[in-house]
PDB file of C-alpha atoms in Angstrom:
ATOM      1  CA  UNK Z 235     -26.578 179.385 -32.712  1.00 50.00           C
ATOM      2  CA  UNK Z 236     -29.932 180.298 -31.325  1.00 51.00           C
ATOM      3  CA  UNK Z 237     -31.946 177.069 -29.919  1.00 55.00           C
ATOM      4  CA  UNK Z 238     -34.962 176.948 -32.272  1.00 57.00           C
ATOM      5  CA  UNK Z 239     -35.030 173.019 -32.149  1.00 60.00           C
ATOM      6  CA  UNK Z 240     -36.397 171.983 -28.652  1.00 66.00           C
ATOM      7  CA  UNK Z 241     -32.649 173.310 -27.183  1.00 61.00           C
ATOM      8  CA  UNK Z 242     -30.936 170.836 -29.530  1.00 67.00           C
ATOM      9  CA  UNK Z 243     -28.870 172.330 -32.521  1.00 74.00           C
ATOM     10  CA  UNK Z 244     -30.007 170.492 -35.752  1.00 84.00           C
ATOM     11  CA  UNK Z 245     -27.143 168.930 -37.872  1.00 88.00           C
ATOM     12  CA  UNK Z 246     -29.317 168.008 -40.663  1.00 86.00           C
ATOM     13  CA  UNK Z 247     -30.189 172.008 -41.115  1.00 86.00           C
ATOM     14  CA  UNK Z 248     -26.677 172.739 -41.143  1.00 89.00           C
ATOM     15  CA  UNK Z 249     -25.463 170.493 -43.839  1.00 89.00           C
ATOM     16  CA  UNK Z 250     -28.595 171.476 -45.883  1.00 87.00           C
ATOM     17  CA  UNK Z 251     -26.959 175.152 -45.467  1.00 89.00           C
ATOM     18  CA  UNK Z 252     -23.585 173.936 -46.367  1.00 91.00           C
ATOM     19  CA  UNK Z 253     -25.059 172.594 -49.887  1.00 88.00           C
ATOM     20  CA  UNK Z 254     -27.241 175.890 -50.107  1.00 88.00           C
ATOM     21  CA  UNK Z 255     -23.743 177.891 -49.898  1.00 91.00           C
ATOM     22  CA  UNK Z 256     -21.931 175.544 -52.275  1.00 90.00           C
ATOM     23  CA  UNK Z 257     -25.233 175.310 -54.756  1.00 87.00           C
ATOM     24  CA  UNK Z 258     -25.323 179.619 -54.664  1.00 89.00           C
ATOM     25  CA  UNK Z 259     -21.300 179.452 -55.261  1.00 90.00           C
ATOM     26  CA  UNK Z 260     -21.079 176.652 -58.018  1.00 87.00           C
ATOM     27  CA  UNK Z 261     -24.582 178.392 -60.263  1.00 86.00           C
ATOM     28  CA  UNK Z 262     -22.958 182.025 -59.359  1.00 89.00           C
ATOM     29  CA  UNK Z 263     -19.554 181.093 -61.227  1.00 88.00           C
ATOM     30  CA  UNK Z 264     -21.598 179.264 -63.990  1.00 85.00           C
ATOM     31  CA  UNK Z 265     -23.918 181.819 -64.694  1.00 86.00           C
ATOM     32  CA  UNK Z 266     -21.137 184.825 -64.911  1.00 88.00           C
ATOM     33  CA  UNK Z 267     -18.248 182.717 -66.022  1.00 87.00           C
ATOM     34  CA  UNK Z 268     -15.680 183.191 -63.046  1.00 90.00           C
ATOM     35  CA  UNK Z 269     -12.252 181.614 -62.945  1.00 91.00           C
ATOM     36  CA  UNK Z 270     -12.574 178.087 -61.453  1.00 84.00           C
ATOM     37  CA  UNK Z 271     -10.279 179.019 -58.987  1.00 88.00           C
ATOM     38  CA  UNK Z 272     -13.019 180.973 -57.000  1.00 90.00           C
ATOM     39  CA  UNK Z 273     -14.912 178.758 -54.376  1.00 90.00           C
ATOM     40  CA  UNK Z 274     -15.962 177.120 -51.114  1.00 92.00           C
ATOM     41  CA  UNK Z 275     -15.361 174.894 -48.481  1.00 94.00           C
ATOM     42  CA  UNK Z 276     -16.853 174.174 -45.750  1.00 95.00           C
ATOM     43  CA  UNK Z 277     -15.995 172.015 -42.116  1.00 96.00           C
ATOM     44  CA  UNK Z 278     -18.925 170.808 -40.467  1.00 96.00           C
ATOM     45  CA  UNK Z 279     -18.215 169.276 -37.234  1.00 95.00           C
ATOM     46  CA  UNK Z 280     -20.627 168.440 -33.691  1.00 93.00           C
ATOM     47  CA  UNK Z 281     -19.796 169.509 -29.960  1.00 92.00           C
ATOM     48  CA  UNK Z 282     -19.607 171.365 -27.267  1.00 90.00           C
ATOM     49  CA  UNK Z 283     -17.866 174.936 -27.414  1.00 90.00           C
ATOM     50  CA  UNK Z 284     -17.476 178.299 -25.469  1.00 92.00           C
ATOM     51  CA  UNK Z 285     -18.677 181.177 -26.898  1.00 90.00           C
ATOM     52  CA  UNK Z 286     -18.354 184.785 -26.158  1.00 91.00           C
ATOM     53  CA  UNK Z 287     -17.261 188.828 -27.199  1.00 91.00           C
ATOM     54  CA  UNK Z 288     -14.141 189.465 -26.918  1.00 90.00           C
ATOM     55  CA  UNK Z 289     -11.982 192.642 -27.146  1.00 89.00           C
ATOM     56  CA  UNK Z 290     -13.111 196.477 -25.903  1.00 89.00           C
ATOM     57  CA  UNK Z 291     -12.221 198.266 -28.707  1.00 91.00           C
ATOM     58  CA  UNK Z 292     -13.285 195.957 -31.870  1.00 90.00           C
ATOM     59  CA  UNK Z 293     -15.684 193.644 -30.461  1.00 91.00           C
ATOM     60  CA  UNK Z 294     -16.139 190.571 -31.563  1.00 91.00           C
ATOM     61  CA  UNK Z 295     -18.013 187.519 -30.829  1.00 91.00           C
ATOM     62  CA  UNK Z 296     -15.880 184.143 -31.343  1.00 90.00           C
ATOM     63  CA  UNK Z 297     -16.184 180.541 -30.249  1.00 90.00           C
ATOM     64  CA  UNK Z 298     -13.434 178.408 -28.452  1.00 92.00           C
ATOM     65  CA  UNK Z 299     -13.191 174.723 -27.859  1.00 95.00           C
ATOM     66  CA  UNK Z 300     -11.624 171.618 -29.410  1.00 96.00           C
ATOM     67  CA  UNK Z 301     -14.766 171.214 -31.426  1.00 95.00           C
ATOM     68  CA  UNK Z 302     -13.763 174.381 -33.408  1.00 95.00           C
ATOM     69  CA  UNK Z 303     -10.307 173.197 -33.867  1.00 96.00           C
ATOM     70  CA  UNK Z 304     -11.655 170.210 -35.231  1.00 97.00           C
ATOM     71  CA  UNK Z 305     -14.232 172.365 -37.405  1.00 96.00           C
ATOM     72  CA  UNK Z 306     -11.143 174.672 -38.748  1.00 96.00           C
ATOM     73  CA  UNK Z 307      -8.902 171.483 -39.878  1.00 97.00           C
ATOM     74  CA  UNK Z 308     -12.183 170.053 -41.997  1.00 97.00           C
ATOM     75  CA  UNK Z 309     -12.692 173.369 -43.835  1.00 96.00           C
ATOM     76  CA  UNK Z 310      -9.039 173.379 -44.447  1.00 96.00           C
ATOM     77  CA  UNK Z 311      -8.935 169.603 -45.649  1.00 96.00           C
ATOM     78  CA  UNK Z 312     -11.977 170.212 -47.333  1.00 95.00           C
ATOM     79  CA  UNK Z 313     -12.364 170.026 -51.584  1.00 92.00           C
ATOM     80  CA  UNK Z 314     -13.227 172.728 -53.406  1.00 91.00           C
ATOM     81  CA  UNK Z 315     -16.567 173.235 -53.454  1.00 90.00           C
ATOM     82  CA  UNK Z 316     -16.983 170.585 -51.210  1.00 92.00           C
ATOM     83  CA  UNK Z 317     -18.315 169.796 -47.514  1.00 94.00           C
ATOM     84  CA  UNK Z 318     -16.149 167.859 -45.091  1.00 95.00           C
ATOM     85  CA  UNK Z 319     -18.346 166.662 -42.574  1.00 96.00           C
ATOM     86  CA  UNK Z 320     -17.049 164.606 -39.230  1.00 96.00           C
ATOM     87  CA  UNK Z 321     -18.810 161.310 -37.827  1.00 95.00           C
ATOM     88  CA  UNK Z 322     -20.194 163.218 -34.565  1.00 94.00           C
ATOM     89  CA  UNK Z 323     -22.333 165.436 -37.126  1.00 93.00           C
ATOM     90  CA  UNK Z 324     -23.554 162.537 -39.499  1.00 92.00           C
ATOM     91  CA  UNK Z 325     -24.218 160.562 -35.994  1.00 91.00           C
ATOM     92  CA  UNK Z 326     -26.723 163.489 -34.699  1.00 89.00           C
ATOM     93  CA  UNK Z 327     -28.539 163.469 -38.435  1.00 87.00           C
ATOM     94  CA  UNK Z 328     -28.504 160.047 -37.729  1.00 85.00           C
ATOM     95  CA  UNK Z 329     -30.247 160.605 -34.380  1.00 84.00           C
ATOM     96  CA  UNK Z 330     -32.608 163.315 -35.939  1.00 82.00           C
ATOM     97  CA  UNK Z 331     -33.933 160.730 -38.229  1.00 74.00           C
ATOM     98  CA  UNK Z 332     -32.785 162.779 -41.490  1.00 66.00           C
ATOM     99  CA  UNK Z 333     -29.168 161.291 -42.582  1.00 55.00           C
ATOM    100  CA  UNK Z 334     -31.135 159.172 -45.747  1.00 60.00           C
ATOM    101  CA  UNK Z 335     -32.503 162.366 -46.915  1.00 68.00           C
ATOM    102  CA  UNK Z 336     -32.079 162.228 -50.701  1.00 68.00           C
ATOM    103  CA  UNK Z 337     -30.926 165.888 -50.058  1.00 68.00           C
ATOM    104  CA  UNK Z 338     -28.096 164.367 -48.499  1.00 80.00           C
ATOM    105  CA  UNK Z 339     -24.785 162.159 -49.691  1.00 83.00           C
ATOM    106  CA  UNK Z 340     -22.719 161.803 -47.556  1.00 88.00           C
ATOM    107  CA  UNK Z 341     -19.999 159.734 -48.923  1.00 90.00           C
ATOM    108  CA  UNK Z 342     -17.489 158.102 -46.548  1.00 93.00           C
ATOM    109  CA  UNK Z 343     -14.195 158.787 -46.368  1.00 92.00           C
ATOM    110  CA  UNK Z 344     -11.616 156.001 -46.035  1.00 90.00           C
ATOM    111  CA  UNK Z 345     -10.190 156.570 -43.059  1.00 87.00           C
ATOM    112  CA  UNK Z 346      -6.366 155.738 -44.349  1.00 86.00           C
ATOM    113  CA  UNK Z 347      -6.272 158.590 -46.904  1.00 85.00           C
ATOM    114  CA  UNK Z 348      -4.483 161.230 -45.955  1.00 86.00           C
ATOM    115  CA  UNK Z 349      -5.778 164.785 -45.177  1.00 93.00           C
ATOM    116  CA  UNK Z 350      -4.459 167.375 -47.437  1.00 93.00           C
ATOM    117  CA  UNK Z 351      -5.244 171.170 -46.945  1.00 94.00           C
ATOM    118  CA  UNK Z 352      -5.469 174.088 -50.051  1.00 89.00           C
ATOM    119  CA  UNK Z 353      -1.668 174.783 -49.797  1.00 90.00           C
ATOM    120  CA  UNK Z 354      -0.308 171.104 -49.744  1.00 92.00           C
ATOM    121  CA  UNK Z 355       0.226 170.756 -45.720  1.00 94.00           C
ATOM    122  CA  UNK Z 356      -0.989 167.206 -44.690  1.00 95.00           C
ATOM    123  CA  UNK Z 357      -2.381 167.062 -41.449  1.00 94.00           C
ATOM    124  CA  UNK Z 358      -2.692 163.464 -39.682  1.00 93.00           C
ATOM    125  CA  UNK Z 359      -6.160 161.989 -39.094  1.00 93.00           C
ATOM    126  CA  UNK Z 360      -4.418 162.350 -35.525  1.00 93.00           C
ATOM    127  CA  UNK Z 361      -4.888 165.777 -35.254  1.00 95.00           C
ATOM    128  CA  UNK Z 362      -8.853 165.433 -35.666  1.00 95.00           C
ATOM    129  CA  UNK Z 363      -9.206 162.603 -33.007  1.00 94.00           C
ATOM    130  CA  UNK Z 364      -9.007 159.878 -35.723  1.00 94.00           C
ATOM    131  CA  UNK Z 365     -12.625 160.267 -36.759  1.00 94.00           C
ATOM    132  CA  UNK Z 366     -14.047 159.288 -39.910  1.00 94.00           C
ATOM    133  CA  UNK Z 367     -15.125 161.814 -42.285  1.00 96.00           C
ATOM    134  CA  UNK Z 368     -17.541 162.398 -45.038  1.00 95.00           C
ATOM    135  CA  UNK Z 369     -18.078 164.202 -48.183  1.00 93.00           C
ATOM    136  CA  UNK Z 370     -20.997 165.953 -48.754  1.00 88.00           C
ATOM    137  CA  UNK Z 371     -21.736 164.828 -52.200  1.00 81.00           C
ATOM    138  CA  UNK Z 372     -22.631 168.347 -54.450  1.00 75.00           C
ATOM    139  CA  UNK Z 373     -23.326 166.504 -57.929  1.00 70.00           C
ATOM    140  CA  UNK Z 374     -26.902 167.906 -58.013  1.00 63.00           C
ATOM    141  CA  UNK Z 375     -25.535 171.513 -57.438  1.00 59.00           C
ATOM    142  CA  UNK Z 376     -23.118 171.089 -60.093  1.00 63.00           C
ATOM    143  CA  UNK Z 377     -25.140 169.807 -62.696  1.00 65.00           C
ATOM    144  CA  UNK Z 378     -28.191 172.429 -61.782  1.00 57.00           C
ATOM    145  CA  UNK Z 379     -25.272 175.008 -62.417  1.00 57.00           C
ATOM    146  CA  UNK Z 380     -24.561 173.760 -65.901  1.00 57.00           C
ATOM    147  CA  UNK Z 381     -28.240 173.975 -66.844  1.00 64.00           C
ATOM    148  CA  UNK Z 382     -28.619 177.318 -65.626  1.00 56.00           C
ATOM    149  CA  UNK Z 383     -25.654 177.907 -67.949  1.00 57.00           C
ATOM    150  CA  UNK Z 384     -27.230 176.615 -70.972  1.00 61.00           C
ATOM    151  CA  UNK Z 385     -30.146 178.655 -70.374  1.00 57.00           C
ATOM    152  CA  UNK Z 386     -28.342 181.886 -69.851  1.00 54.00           C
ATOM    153  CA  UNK Z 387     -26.588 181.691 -73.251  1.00 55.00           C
ATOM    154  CA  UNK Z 388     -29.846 179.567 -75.408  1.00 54.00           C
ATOM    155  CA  UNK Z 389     -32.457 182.201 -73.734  1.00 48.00           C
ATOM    156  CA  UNK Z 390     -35.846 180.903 -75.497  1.00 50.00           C
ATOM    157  CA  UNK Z 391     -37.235 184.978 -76.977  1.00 50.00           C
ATOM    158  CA  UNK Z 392     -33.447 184.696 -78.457  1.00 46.00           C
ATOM    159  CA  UNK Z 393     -32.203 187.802 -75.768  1.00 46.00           C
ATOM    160  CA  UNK Z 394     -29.378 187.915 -73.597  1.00 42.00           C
ATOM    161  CA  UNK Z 395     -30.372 187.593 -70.265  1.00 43.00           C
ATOM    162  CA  UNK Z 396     -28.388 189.144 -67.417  1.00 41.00           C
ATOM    163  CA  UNK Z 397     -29.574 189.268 -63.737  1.00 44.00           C
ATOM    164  CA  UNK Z 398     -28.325 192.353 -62.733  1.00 43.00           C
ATOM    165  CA  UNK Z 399     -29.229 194.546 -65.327  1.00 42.00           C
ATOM    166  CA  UNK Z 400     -32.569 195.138 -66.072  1.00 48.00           C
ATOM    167  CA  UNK Z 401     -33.059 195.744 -70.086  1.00 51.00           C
ATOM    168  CA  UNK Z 402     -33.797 199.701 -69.942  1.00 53.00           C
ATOM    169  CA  UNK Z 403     -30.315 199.866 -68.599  1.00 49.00           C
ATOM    170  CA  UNK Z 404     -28.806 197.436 -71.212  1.00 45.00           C
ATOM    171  CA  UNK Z 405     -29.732 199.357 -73.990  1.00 53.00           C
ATOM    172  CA  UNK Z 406     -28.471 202.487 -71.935  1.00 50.00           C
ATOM    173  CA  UNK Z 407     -25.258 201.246 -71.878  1.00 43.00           C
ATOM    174  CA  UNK Z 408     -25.629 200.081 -75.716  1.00 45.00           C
ATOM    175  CA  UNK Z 409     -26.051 203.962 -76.587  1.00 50.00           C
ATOM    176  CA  UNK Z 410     -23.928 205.394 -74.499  1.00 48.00           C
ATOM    177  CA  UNK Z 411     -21.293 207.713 -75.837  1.00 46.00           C
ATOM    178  CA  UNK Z 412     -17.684 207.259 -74.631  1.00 45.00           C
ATOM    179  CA  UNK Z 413     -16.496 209.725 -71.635  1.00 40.00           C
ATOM    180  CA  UNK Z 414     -14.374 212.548 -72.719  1.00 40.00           C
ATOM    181  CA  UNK Z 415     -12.889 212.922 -69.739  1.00 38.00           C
ATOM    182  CA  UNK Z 416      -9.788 210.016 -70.810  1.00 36.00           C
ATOM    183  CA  UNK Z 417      -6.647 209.517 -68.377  1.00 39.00           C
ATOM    184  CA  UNK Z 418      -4.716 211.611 -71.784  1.00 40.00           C
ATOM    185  CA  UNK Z 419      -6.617 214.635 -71.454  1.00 42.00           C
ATOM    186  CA  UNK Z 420      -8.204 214.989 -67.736  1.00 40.00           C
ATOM    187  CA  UNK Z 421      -6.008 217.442 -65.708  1.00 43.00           C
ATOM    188  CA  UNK Z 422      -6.449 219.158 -62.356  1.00 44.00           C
ATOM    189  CA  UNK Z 423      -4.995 221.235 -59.401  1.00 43.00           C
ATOM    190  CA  UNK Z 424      -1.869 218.144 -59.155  1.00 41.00           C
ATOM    191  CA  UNK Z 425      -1.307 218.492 -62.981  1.00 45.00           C
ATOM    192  CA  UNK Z 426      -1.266 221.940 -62.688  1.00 43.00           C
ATOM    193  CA  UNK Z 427       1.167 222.016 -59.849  1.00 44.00           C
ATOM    194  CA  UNK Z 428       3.357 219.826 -61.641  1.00 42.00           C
ATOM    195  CA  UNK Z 429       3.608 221.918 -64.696  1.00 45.00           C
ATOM    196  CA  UNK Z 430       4.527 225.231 -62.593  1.00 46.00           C
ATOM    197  CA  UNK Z 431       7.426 223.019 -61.052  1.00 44.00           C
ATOM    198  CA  UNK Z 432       8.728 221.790 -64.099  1.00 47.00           C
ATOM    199  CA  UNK Z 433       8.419 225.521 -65.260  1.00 45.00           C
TER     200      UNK Z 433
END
């Protein structure tokens, strides 16, 4: 991460990414009506770590520590769609003076429940040094998904609207006669070759 805050990495800007990624993710699915099944989550946790490239031949730059271990097992335990976010991060938002954004809910965690990753594995609090965790809460994203929904299919001029077609090419496709080159009459140099054999 590059040091653009006085040398001090800022926790509050990364959990205000973490809801920008879930916010694109949540209004993306709503707006082209993807399987629920698609979606995010994110760890967000506070330390210090090595980083460095690694490899010769495909190089790649990767960060070490316990901090990332930590990181890894709250994306893993995290919801879908959801932020898992450790103590040491909300305690440097604390010190930054931004945890009671109204940007951010974080809502704690009891620290008995158990930790339960995407395939079923539990992993003990244990294995994240015991600390307490938080949810980033994602309501906001959710229901600014569902208006953007309503607004995609009740357009106000009574058109479709789509975002990645632009209407020239709409009606294009509208008018557009079907290919005659179908998989039951295209035929080439492995066709042919296969004919001659069977002849």
């Amino acid at each position: 991460m590059p040091d653009c805050n006085d040398g001090e990495h800022s926790a509050y800007s990364m959990l205000l990414l973490s809801l920008d990624f879930v916010s694109a993710l949540i209004r993306y699915k709503a707006l082209h009506s993807l399987p629920s099944t698609l979606g995010l989550r994110v760890g967000v946790h506070s330390g210090r770590c090595v980083g460095g490239i690694v490899g010769t031949t495909m190089q790649r730059y990767h960060l070490y520590g316990r901090t990332m271990q930590i990181t890894q097992l709250l994306e893993a335990t995290a919801p879908m769609d959801g932020v898992h976010v450790s103590a040491t991060t909300k305690s440097c938002a604390d010190v930054e003076g931004t945890s009671t954004s109204p940007q951010l809910q974080l809502v704690p965690q009891s620290p008995f429940s158990v930790l339960m990753t995407s395939k079923g594995e539990m992993v003990p609090r244990a294995a994240i040094d015991g600390l307490q965790t938080f949810l980033l809460d994602a309501t906001e994203a959710v229901q600014a998904a569902h208006t953007a929904k309503q607004e995609l299919h009740q357009p106000d001029d009574g058109s479709t609207k789509c975002d990645l077609l632009s209407p020239d090419a709409l009606e294009e496709i509208k008018h557009r006669k079907p290919s005659q080159h179908t998989a039951q009459n295209r035929s080439g140099p492995l066709d042919s070759a296969m004919q001659d054999s069977q002849a």
